[in-house]
């Protein structure tokens, strides 16, 4: 069996959520199915880098061109996008559709994203949605019949906790500083919570960052808010190990890998009671209305004041995160391939 995969987003060291998904899934599939031949395909702007990176023995590398049908028995697009020339069988992963549901991007990006997503939704024989929430969005916003959709959750790998790291009075958020992540309300809620704690916002600037950063600069708690920008995996592991609380009040999330990363690290998690976050967190997080700053502030106050509750939530989080593995995701993905090829 020969499987072609869009490996474009898997290259480099500083990977986004889609990049982490791509690399972890590709490697888990190749490791689990030595009998298969995988072709890792790269769009031209990433091809040179892809050719330089190491790869398993049962994988080859190819350019991915819109006008040339991908080779093999099946092609899997990993980021809600497919080539214009159709493969024999196609699978496409959809992560989220927030670009279509709110003012979270530029009009130009929204138009390009919508066109690519609608094309992929129409052409794919099977769609993998990373959550039940995303599956529902694909069905309702793109008109895809449920019979073509399969839900396969992400996995998570716990970042190694540096030796000697101790919990501190730190509330951590990981993700781009952008409107969708609801950071302005998080800052307001933090201002109402107990003093003596710091808020760390780890992530690069995204859509709407200027307004959010201006809000931070004018905050009465400015000296207790740290904005380190994008951080390396090693630095991120240190923050996960140091933070007593992890806050993720996103307004729209297709999955939310940072929630599981924080849980795997043992931090007490505050999350949004919206989108895919309840599905991912289960009963291992304190969930709030992301548009109610008072609700968020009260939850932060509880986590700050109640150390036994924090420890309990942290232990629940560890157990919850252990349920999500990339090996399990690869097994479920392979089942989609097998089902499609047998039909």
mmCIF file of C-alpha atoms in Angstrom:
data_model
loop_
_atom_site.group_PDB
_atom_site.id
_atom_site.type_symbol
_atom_site.label_atom_id
_atom_site.label_comp_id
_atom_site.label_asym_id
_atom_site.label_seq_id
_atom_site.Cartn_x
_atom_site.Cartn_y
_atom_site.Cartn_z
ATOM 1 C CA UNK A 1 0.000 0.000 0.000
ATOM 2 C CA UNK A 2 1.307 3.458 -0.910
ATOM 3 C CA UNK A 3 0.022 6.487 1.040
ATOM 4 C CA UNK A 4 0.833 10.094 0.104
ATOM 5 C CA UNK A 5 0.645 12.713 2.870
ATOM 6 C CA UNK A 6 0.877 16.504 2.770
ATOM 7 C CA UNK A 7 3.976 16.978 4.929
ATOM 8 C CA UNK A 8 4.314 20.711 4.231
ATOM 9 C CA UNK A 9 3.577 21.886 7.775
ATOM 10 C CA UNK A 10 5.818 19.338 9.529
ATOM 11 C CA UNK A 11 9.125 21.027 8.753
ATOM 12 C CA UNK A 12 11.230 23.173 11.057
ATOM 13 C CA UNK A 13 11.701 23.413 14.812
ATOM 14 C CA UNK A 14 9.165 26.029 15.902
ATOM 15 C CA UNK A 15 5.989 24.206 14.905
ATOM 16 C CA UNK A 16 2.414 25.471 15.152
ATOM 17 C CA UNK A 17 -0.420 23.237 16.328
ATOM 18 C CA UNK A 18 -0.950 21.987 12.771
ATOM 19 C CA UNK A 19 2.789 21.388 12.491
ATOM 20 C CA UNK A 20 2.861 19.323 15.673
ATOM 21 C CA UNK A 21 -0.116 17.310 14.440
ATOM 22 C CA UNK A 22 1.518 16.718 11.063
ATOM 23 C CA UNK A 23 4.882 15.585 12.385
ATOM 24 C CA UNK A 24 3.544 13.419 15.211
ATOM 25 C CA UNK A 25 0.941 11.700 13.044
ATOM 26 C CA UNK A 26 3.310 11.097 10.130
ATOM 27 C CA UNK A 27 5.955 9.558 12.372
ATOM 28 C CA UNK A 28 3.450 7.441 14.308
ATOM 29 C CA UNK A 29 1.917 6.087 11.094
ATOM 30 C CA UNK A 30 5.307 5.214 9.611
ATOM 31 C CA UNK A 31 6.405 3.481 12.818
ATOM 32 C CA UNK A 32 3.196 1.470 13.175
ATOM 33 C CA UNK A 33 2.978 0.351 9.535
ATOM 34 C CA UNK A 34 6.385 -0.757 8.326
ATOM 35 C CA UNK A 35 4.671 -2.783 5.594
ATOM 36 C CA UNK A 36 3.333 0.384 3.932
ATOM 37 C CA UNK A 37 5.140 2.924 1.783
ATOM 38 C CA UNK A 38 4.553 6.563 2.725
ATOM 39 C CA UNK A 39 5.324 9.488 0.435
ATOM 40 C CA UNK A 40 5.797 12.725 2.366
ATOM 41 C CA UNK A 41 4.806 15.495 -0.060
ATOM 42 C CA UNK A 42 5.848 19.134 0.343
ATOM 43 C CA UNK A 43 4.612 22.277 -1.345
ATOM 44 C CA UNK A 44 7.461 24.001 -3.138
ATOM 45 C CA UNK A 45 8.181 26.666 -0.507
ATOM 46 C CA UNK A 46 8.957 23.908 2.039
ATOM 47 C CA UNK A 47 10.404 21.245 -0.276
ATOM 48 C CA UNK A 48 14.106 22.063 0.230
ATOM 49 C CA UNK A 49 13.742 21.994 3.995
ATOM 50 C CA UNK A 50 11.728 18.772 3.847
ATOM 51 C CA UNK A 51 14.419 17.077 1.768
ATOM 52 C CA UNK A 52 17.064 17.968 4.372
ATOM 53 C CA UNK A 53 15.201 16.542 7.355
ATOM 54 C CA UNK A 54 15.636 12.894 8.432
ATOM 55 C CA UNK A 55 12.874 10.441 7.617
ATOM 56 C CA UNK A 56 12.036 6.782 8.338
ATOM 57 C CA UNK A 57 13.134 4.066 5.926
ATOM 58 C CA UNK A 58 9.614 3.324 4.667
ATOM 59 C CA UNK A 59 9.045 6.917 3.558
ATOM 60 C CA UNK A 60 9.958 8.819 0.417
ATOM 61 C CA UNK A 61 9.675 12.538 -0.378
ATOM 62 C CA UNK A 62 8.010 14.290 -3.279
ATOM 63 C CA UNK A 63 6.951 17.795 -4.330
ATOM 64 C CA UNK A 64 3.233 18.562 -3.919
ATOM 65 C CA UNK A 65 1.834 20.400 -6.922
ATOM 66 C CA UNK A 66 -1.758 21.495 -7.440
ATOM 67 C CA UNK A 67 -1.806 20.487 -11.114
ATOM 68 C CA UNK A 68 -0.332 17.014 -10.579
ATOM 69 C CA UNK A 69 -2.329 14.239 -8.922
ATOM 70 C CA UNK A 70 -0.549 12.883 -5.818
ATOM 71 C CA UNK A 71 0.775 9.343 -6.383
ATOM 72 C CA UNK A 72 -0.270 6.251 -4.473
ATOM 73 C CA UNK A 73 -3.442 4.543 -3.386
ATOM 74 C CA UNK A 74 -4.565 7.389 -1.131
ATOM 75 C CA UNK A 75 -3.674 11.013 -0.363
ATOM 76 C CA UNK A 76 -4.144 12.617 3.063
ATOM 77 C CA UNK A 77 -4.237 16.411 3.320
ATOM 78 C CA UNK A 78 -3.368 17.376 6.888
ATOM 79 C CA UNK A 79 -4.645 20.963 6.972
ATOM 80 C CA UNK A 80 -8.104 21.304 5.359
ATOM 81 C CA UNK A 81 -6.579 21.689 1.909
ATOM 82 C CA UNK A 82 -6.286 19.395 -1.119
ATOM 83 C CA UNK A 83 -4.473 19.682 -4.485
ATOM 84 C CA UNK A 84 -6.589 20.735 -7.469
ATOM 85 C CA UNK A 85 -5.804 17.497 -9.318
ATOM 86 C CA UNK A 86 -7.595 14.699 -7.540
ATOM 87 C CA UNK A 87 -5.884 11.613 -6.106
ATOM 88 C CA UNK A 88 -7.399 8.112 -6.412
ATOM 89 C CA UNK A 89 -8.741 8.312 -2.848
ATOM 90 C CA UNK A 90 -8.594 11.346 -0.582
ATOM 91 C CA UNK A 91 -8.741 12.040 3.151
ATOM 92 C CA UNK A 92 -8.563 15.560 4.571
ATOM 93 C CA UNK A 93 -8.121 16.663 8.177
ATOM 94 C CA UNK A 94 -10.106 19.674 9.394
ATOM 95 C CA UNK A 95 -8.801 21.341 12.556
ATOM 96 C CA UNK A 96 -11.201 24.274 12.950
ATOM 97 C CA UNK A 97 -13.349 26.725 11.041
ATOM 98 C CA UNK A 98 -13.058 29.790 13.276
ATOM 99 C CA UNK A 99 -12.103 31.892 10.250
ATOM 100 C CA UNK A 100 -15.661 31.429 9.008
ATOM 101 C CA UNK A 101 -17.418 32.087 12.325
ATOM 102 C CA UNK A 102 -15.995 35.358 13.645
ATOM 103 C CA UNK A 103 -13.864 38.428 13.005
ATOM 104 C CA UNK A 104 -10.623 36.623 13.763
ATOM 105 C CA UNK A 105 -8.611 37.252 10.580
ATOM 106 C CA UNK A 106 -8.157 39.652 7.686
ATOM 107 C CA UNK A 107 -10.730 39.629 4.866
ATOM 108 C CA UNK A 108 -8.052 38.416 2.431
ATOM 109 C CA UNK A 109 -7.100 35.453 4.618
ATOM 110 C CA UNK A 110 -10.758 34.649 5.260
ATOM 111 C CA UNK A 111 -11.536 34.531 1.536
ATOM 112 C CA UNK A 112 -8.539 32.320 0.744
ATOM 113 C CA UNK A 113 -9.220 29.991 3.664
ATOM 114 C CA UNK A 114 -12.903 29.661 2.813
ATOM 115 C CA UNK A 115 -12.186 28.790 -0.813
ATOM 116 C CA UNK A 116 -9.621 26.119 0.142
ATOM 117 C CA UNK A 117 -11.842 24.646 2.866
ATOM 118 C CA UNK A 118 -14.902 24.424 0.604
ATOM 119 C CA UNK A 119 -12.876 22.762 -2.138
ATOM 120 C CA UNK A 120 -11.415 20.219 0.323
ATOM 121 C CA UNK A 121 -14.826 19.514 1.859
ATOM 122 C CA UNK A 122 -16.353 18.875 -1.547
ATOM 123 C CA UNK A 123 -13.536 16.685 -2.881
ATOM 124 C CA UNK A 124 -12.537 14.535 0.120
ATOM 125 C CA UNK A 125 -13.835 10.977 0.257
ATOM 126 C CA UNK A 126 -13.443 11.075 4.036
ATOM 127 C CA UNK A 127 -12.941 14.011 6.387
ATOM 128 C CA UNK A 128 -11.117 13.606 9.682
ATOM 129 C CA UNK A 129 -12.248 16.173 12.253
ATOM 130 C CA UNK A 130 -10.012 16.602 15.300
ATOM 131 C CA UNK A 131 -13.022 16.976 17.628
ATOM 132 C CA UNK A 132 -16.751 16.424 17.675
ATOM 133 C CA UNK A 133 -17.105 20.200 17.749
ATOM 134 C CA UNK A 134 -15.142 20.593 14.519
ATOM 135 C CA UNK A 135 -17.113 17.731 12.951
ATOM 136 C CA UNK A 136 -20.339 19.613 13.665
ATOM 137 C CA UNK A 137 -18.891 22.797 12.141
ATOM 138 C CA UNK A 138 -17.836 20.938 8.994
ATOM 139 C CA UNK A 139 -21.329 19.499 8.711
ATOM 140 C CA UNK A 140 -23.198 22.753 9.335
ATOM 141 C CA UNK A 141 -20.925 25.368 7.755
ATOM 142 C CA UNK A 142 -19.701 23.397 4.747
ATOM 143 C CA UNK A 143 -22.721 21.166 4.142
ATOM 144 C CA UNK A 144 -20.811 17.888 4.447
ATOM 145 C CA UNK A 145 -22.928 14.824 5.139
ATOM 146 C CA UNK A 146 -22.088 13.193 8.459
ATOM 147 C CA UNK A 147 -21.413 9.848 6.787
ATOM 148 C CA UNK A 148 -18.161 11.244 5.327
ATOM 149 C CA UNK A 149 -16.820 12.591 8.655
ATOM 150 C CA UNK A 150 -14.742 10.704 11.234
ATOM 151 C CA UNK A 151 -13.566 12.173 14.557
ATOM 152 C CA UNK A 152 -9.939 11.480 15.502
ATOM 153 C CA UNK A 153 -8.597 13.398 18.508
ATOM 154 C CA UNK A 154 -5.067 14.739 18.713
ATOM 155 C CA UNK A 155 -2.514 13.154 20.964
ATOM 156 C CA UNK A 156 -0.149 14.909 23.332
ATOM 157 C CA UNK A 157 3.403 14.328 24.475
ATOM 158 C CA UNK A 158 4.294 15.730 27.872
ATOM 159 C CA UNK A 159 7.196 18.143 27.633
ATOM 160 C CA UNK A 160 10.078 17.029 29.889
ATOM 161 C CA UNK A 161 9.987 18.999 33.132
ATOM 162 C CA UNK A 162 13.405 20.488 33.928
ATOM 163 C CA UNK A 163 14.953 19.256 37.153
ATOM 164 C CA UNK A 164 14.452 21.475 40.175
ATOM 165 C CA UNK A 165 11.376 23.206 38.739
ATOM 166 C CA UNK A 166 8.875 24.158 41.433
ATOM 167 C CA UNK A 167 5.371 25.557 41.178
ATOM 168 C CA UNK A 168 5.193 29.317 41.454
ATOM 169 C CA UNK A 169 2.433 31.895 41.730
ATOM 170 C CA UNK A 170 2.131 32.015 37.954
ATOM 171 C CA UNK A 171 -0.941 31.935 35.716
ATOM 172 C CA UNK A 172 0.185 30.816 32.263
ATOM 173 C CA UNK A 173 -1.437 31.202 28.860
ATOM 174 C CA UNK A 174 0.087 29.589 25.766
ATOM 175 C CA UNK A 175 -1.030 30.667 22.323
ATOM 176 C CA UNK A 176 -0.821 33.571 19.919
ATOM 177 C CA UNK A 177 -1.689 36.983 21.301
ATOM 178 C CA UNK A 178 -4.813 37.428 19.203
ATOM 179 C CA UNK A 179 -8.479 38.311 19.462
ATOM 180 C CA UNK A 180 -9.783 34.742 19.301
ATOM 181 C CA UNK A 181 -7.760 33.707 22.350
ATOM 182 C CA UNK A 182 -9.721 36.201 24.500
ATOM 183 C CA UNK A 183 -6.597 37.560 26.160
ATOM 184 C CA UNK A 184 -7.992 41.053 26.859
ATOM 185 C CA UNK A 185 -10.696 39.535 29.090
ATOM 186 C CA UNK A 186 -8.118 37.273 30.732
ATOM 187 C CA UNK A 187 -6.058 40.349 31.609
ATOM 188 C CA UNK A 188 -9.143 42.065 33.061
ATOM 189 C CA UNK A 189 -9.999 38.991 35.126
ATOM 190 C CA UNK A 190 -6.408 38.755 36.343
ATOM 191 C CA UNK A 191 -6.574 42.371 37.537
ATOM 192 C CA UNK A 192 -9.533 41.422 39.758
ATOM 193 C CA UNK A 193 -7.859 38.314 41.198
ATOM 194 C CA UNK A 194 -5.512 38.185 44.145
ATOM 195 C CA UNK A 195 -2.271 40.126 44.106
ATOM 196 C CA UNK A 196 1.120 38.463 44.392
ATOM 197 C CA UNK A 197 0.595 36.377 41.252
ATOM 198 C CA UNK A 198 2.008 36.877 37.759
ATOM 199 C CA UNK A 199 0.326 36.376 34.387
ATOM 200 C CA UNK A 200 2.575 34.983 31.630
ATOM 201 C CA UNK A 201 1.313 35.225 28.041
ATOM 202 C CA UNK A 202 3.596 33.010 25.933
ATOM 203 C CA UNK A 203 2.983 33.351 22.208
ATOM 204 C CA UNK A 204 3.712 35.420 19.141
ATOM 205 C CA UNK A 205 1.580 38.343 17.981
ATOM 206 C CA UNK A 206 -1.497 37.431 15.918
ATOM 207 C CA UNK A 207 -4.625 39.085 14.564
ATOM 208 C CA UNK A 208 -5.665 42.011 16.770
ATOM 209 C CA UNK A 209 -2.452 41.920 18.822
ATOM 210 C CA UNK A 210 -1.904 45.688 18.773
ATOM 211 C CA UNK A 211 -5.128 46.387 20.642
ATOM 212 C CA UNK A 212 -4.451 43.604 23.164
ATOM 213 C CA UNK A 213 -0.869 44.700 23.814
ATOM 214 C CA UNK A 214 -2.076 48.294 24.305
ATOM 215 C CA UNK A 215 -4.579 46.993 26.884
ATOM 216 C CA UNK A 216 -1.755 45.210 28.678
ATOM 217 C CA UNK A 217 0.414 48.350 28.696
ATOM 218 C CA UNK A 218 -2.434 50.297 30.345
ATOM 219 C CA UNK A 219 -3.214 47.593 32.893
ATOM 220 C CA UNK A 220 -2.933 48.553 36.580
ATOM 221 C CA UNK A 221 -1.254 45.136 37.000
ATOM 222 C CA UNK A 222 1.243 45.772 34.191
ATOM 223 C CA UNK A 223 4.290 45.018 36.321
ATOM 224 C CA UNK A 224 2.905 41.534 37.003
ATOM 225 C CA UNK A 225 2.191 40.647 33.338
ATOM 226 C CA UNK A 226 4.959 39.082 31.247
ATOM 227 C CA UNK A 227 4.790 38.823 27.425
ATOM 228 C CA UNK A 228 7.848 36.797 26.326
ATOM 229 C CA UNK A 229 6.555 36.223 22.779
ATOM 230 C CA UNK A 230 7.093 32.890 21.067
ATOM 231 C CA UNK A 231 9.125 30.583 23.315
ATOM 232 C CA UNK A 232 11.197 27.504 22.479
ATOM 233 C CA UNK A 233 10.086 24.020 23.495
ATOM 234 C CA UNK A 234 12.596 24.019 26.337
ATOM 235 C CA UNK A 235 11.416 27.353 27.704
ATOM 236 C CA UNK A 236 7.802 26.303 27.292
ATOM 237 C CA UNK A 237 8.488 23.152 29.322
ATOM 238 C CA UNK A 238 9.914 25.330 32.102
ATOM 239 C CA UNK A 239 6.819 27.542 32.141
ATOM 240 C CA UNK A 240 4.496 24.529 32.229
ATOM 241 C CA UNK A 241 6.518 23.200 35.154
ATOM 242 C CA UNK A 242 6.509 26.518 37.033
ATOM 243 C CA UNK A 243 2.899 27.623 36.502
ATOM 244 C CA UNK A 244 0.446 26.689 39.233
ATOM 245 C CA UNK A 245 -2.485 27.656 36.977
ATOM 246 C CA UNK A 246 -2.984 27.425 33.230
ATOM 247 C CA UNK A 247 -5.693 29.691 31.747
ATOM 248 C CA UNK A 248 -7.145 29.094 28.283
ATOM 249 C CA UNK A 249 -10.414 31.056 27.854
ATOM 250 C CA UNK A 250 -10.476 30.846 24.040
ATOM 251 C CA UNK A 251 -13.599 32.015 22.210
ATOM 252 C CA UNK A 252 -13.289 29.416 19.441
ATOM 253 C CA UNK A 253 -11.039 26.357 19.434
ATOM 254 C CA UNK A 254 -11.079 23.279 17.219
ATOM 255 C CA UNK A 255 -9.142 21.239 19.778
ATOM 256 C CA UNK A 256 -6.715 23.055 22.103
ATOM 257 C CA UNK A 257 -3.419 21.159 22.377
ATOM 258 C CA UNK A 258 -2.039 23.568 25.040
ATOM 259 C CA UNK A 259 -4.815 22.431 27.404
ATOM 260 C CA UNK A 260 -3.545 18.855 27.261
ATOM 261 C CA UNK A 261 0.091 19.950 27.449
ATOM 262 C CA UNK A 262 -0.650 21.869 30.643
ATOM 263 C CA UNK A 263 -2.593 18.928 32.064
ATOM 264 C CA UNK A 264 0.240 16.531 31.234
ATOM 265 C CA UNK A 265 2.549 18.874 33.157
ATOM 266 C CA UNK A 266 0.250 18.801 36.207
ATOM 267 C CA UNK A 267 -0.951 22.418 36.138
ATOM 268 C CA UNK A 268 -4.489 23.242 37.266
ATOM 269 C CA UNK A 269 -6.417 24.279 34.152
ATOM 270 C CA UNK A 270 -9.029 26.983 33.724
ATOM 271 C CA UNK A 271 -10.736 26.675 30.352
ATOM 272 C CA UNK A 272 -13.540 28.029 28.252
ATOM 273 C CA UNK A 273 -16.903 26.286 28.447
ATOM 274 C CA UNK A 274 -17.175 26.680 24.683
ATOM 275 C CA UNK A 275 -16.145 25.079 21.387
ATOM 276 C CA UNK A 276 -13.963 21.958 21.762
ATOM 277 C CA UNK A 277 -12.507 22.775 25.197
ATOM 278 C CA UNK A 278 -15.134 20.876 27.277
ATOM 279 C CA UNK A 279 -14.714 17.864 24.972
ATOM 280 C CA UNK A 280 -10.944 17.856 25.467
ATOM 281 C CA UNK A 281 -10.819 18.773 29.152
ATOM 282 C CA UNK A 282 -13.649 16.575 30.439
ATOM 283 C CA UNK A 283 -14.022 17.029 34.199
ATOM 284 C CA UNK A 284 -10.316 17.850 34.623
ATOM 285 C CA UNK A 285 -10.612 21.634 34.228
ATOM 286 C CA UNK A 286 -12.528 24.514 35.766
ATOM 287 C CA UNK A 287 -14.664 25.811 32.895
ATOM 288 C CA UNK A 288 -16.005 29.362 32.623
ATOM 289 C CA UNK A 289 -18.113 31.515 30.332
ATOM 290 C CA UNK A 290 -15.360 33.161 28.237
ATOM 291 C CA UNK A 291 -17.402 36.327 27.709
ATOM 292 C CA UNK A 292 -18.132 36.823 31.435
ATOM 293 C CA UNK A 293 -15.101 38.485 32.994
ATOM 294 C CA UNK A 294 -16.616 38.214 36.466
ATOM 295 C CA UNK A 295 -17.038 34.457 36.077
ATOM 296 C CA UNK A 296 -13.437 34.159 34.924
ATOM 297 C CA UNK A 297 -12.139 36.316 37.787
ATOM 298 C CA UNK A 298 -14.055 34.260 40.356
ATOM 299 C CA UNK A 299 -12.596 31.036 38.931
ATOM 300 C CA UNK A 300 -9.073 32.466 39.020
ATOM 301 C CA UNK A 301 -9.625 33.566 42.602
ATOM 302 C CA UNK A 302 -10.718 30.045 43.574
ATOM 303 C CA UNK A 303 -7.641 28.531 41.968
ATOM 304 C CA UNK A 304 -5.389 31.096 43.609
ATOM 305 C CA UNK A 305 -6.848 30.668 47.105
ATOM 306 C CA UNK A 306 -7.565 26.939 47.184
ATOM 307 C CA UNK A 307 -4.292 25.021 46.920
ATOM 308 C CA UNK A 308 -5.841 21.564 47.628
ATOM 309 C CA UNK A 309 -8.303 22.175 44.796
ATOM 310 C CA UNK A 310 -5.424 23.114 42.497
ATOM 311 C CA UNK A 311 -3.593 19.904 43.350
ATOM 312 C CA UNK A 312 -6.744 17.837 42.808
ATOM 313 C CA UNK A 313 -7.359 19.457 39.430
ATOM 314 C CA UNK A 314 -3.717 18.948 38.471
ATOM 315 C CA UNK A 315 -3.923 15.215 39.207
ATOM 316 C CA UNK A 316 -7.174 14.904 37.263
ATOM 317 C CA UNK A 317 -5.470 16.670 34.396
ATOM 318 C CA UNK A 318 -2.558 14.238 34.328
ATOM 319 C CA UNK A 319 -4.963 11.307 34.101
ATOM 320 C CA UNK A 320 -7.015 13.028 31.411
ATOM 321 C CA UNK A 321 -3.988 13.880 29.262
ATOM 322 C CA UNK A 322 -2.773 10.264 29.414
ATOM 323 C CA UNK A 323 -5.882 9.246 27.440
ATOM 324 C CA UNK A 324 -4.697 11.194 24.373
ATOM 325 C CA UNK A 325 -1.742 9.620 22.546
ATOM 326 C CA UNK A 326 -0.410 10.021 19.019
ATOM 327 C CA UNK A 327 -0.247 6.261 18.709
ATOM 328 C CA UNK A 328 -4.002 6.109 19.323
ATOM 329 C CA UNK A 329 -4.533 8.908 16.797
ATOM 330 C CA UNK A 330 -2.464 7.024 14.210
ATOM 331 C CA UNK A 331 -4.448 3.817 14.794
ATOM 332 C CA UNK A 332 -7.747 5.649 14.291
ATOM 333 C CA UNK A 333 -6.392 7.420 11.194
ATOM 334 C CA UNK A 334 -5.226 4.135 9.679
ATOM 335 C CA UNK A 335 -8.722 2.738 10.253
ATOM 336 C CA UNK A 336 -10.093 5.578 8.116
ATOM 337 C CA UNK A 337 -7.622 4.686 5.358
ATOM 338 C CA UNK A 338 -8.533 0.991 5.526
ATOM 339 C CA UNK A 339 -12.258 1.723 5.491
ATOM 340 C CA UNK A 340 -11.943 3.966 2.458
ATOM 341 C CA UNK A 341 -9.695 1.632 0.466
ATOM 342 C CA UNK A 342 -11.987 -1.331 1.172
ATOM 343 C CA UNK A 343 -15.102 0.508 -0.014
#
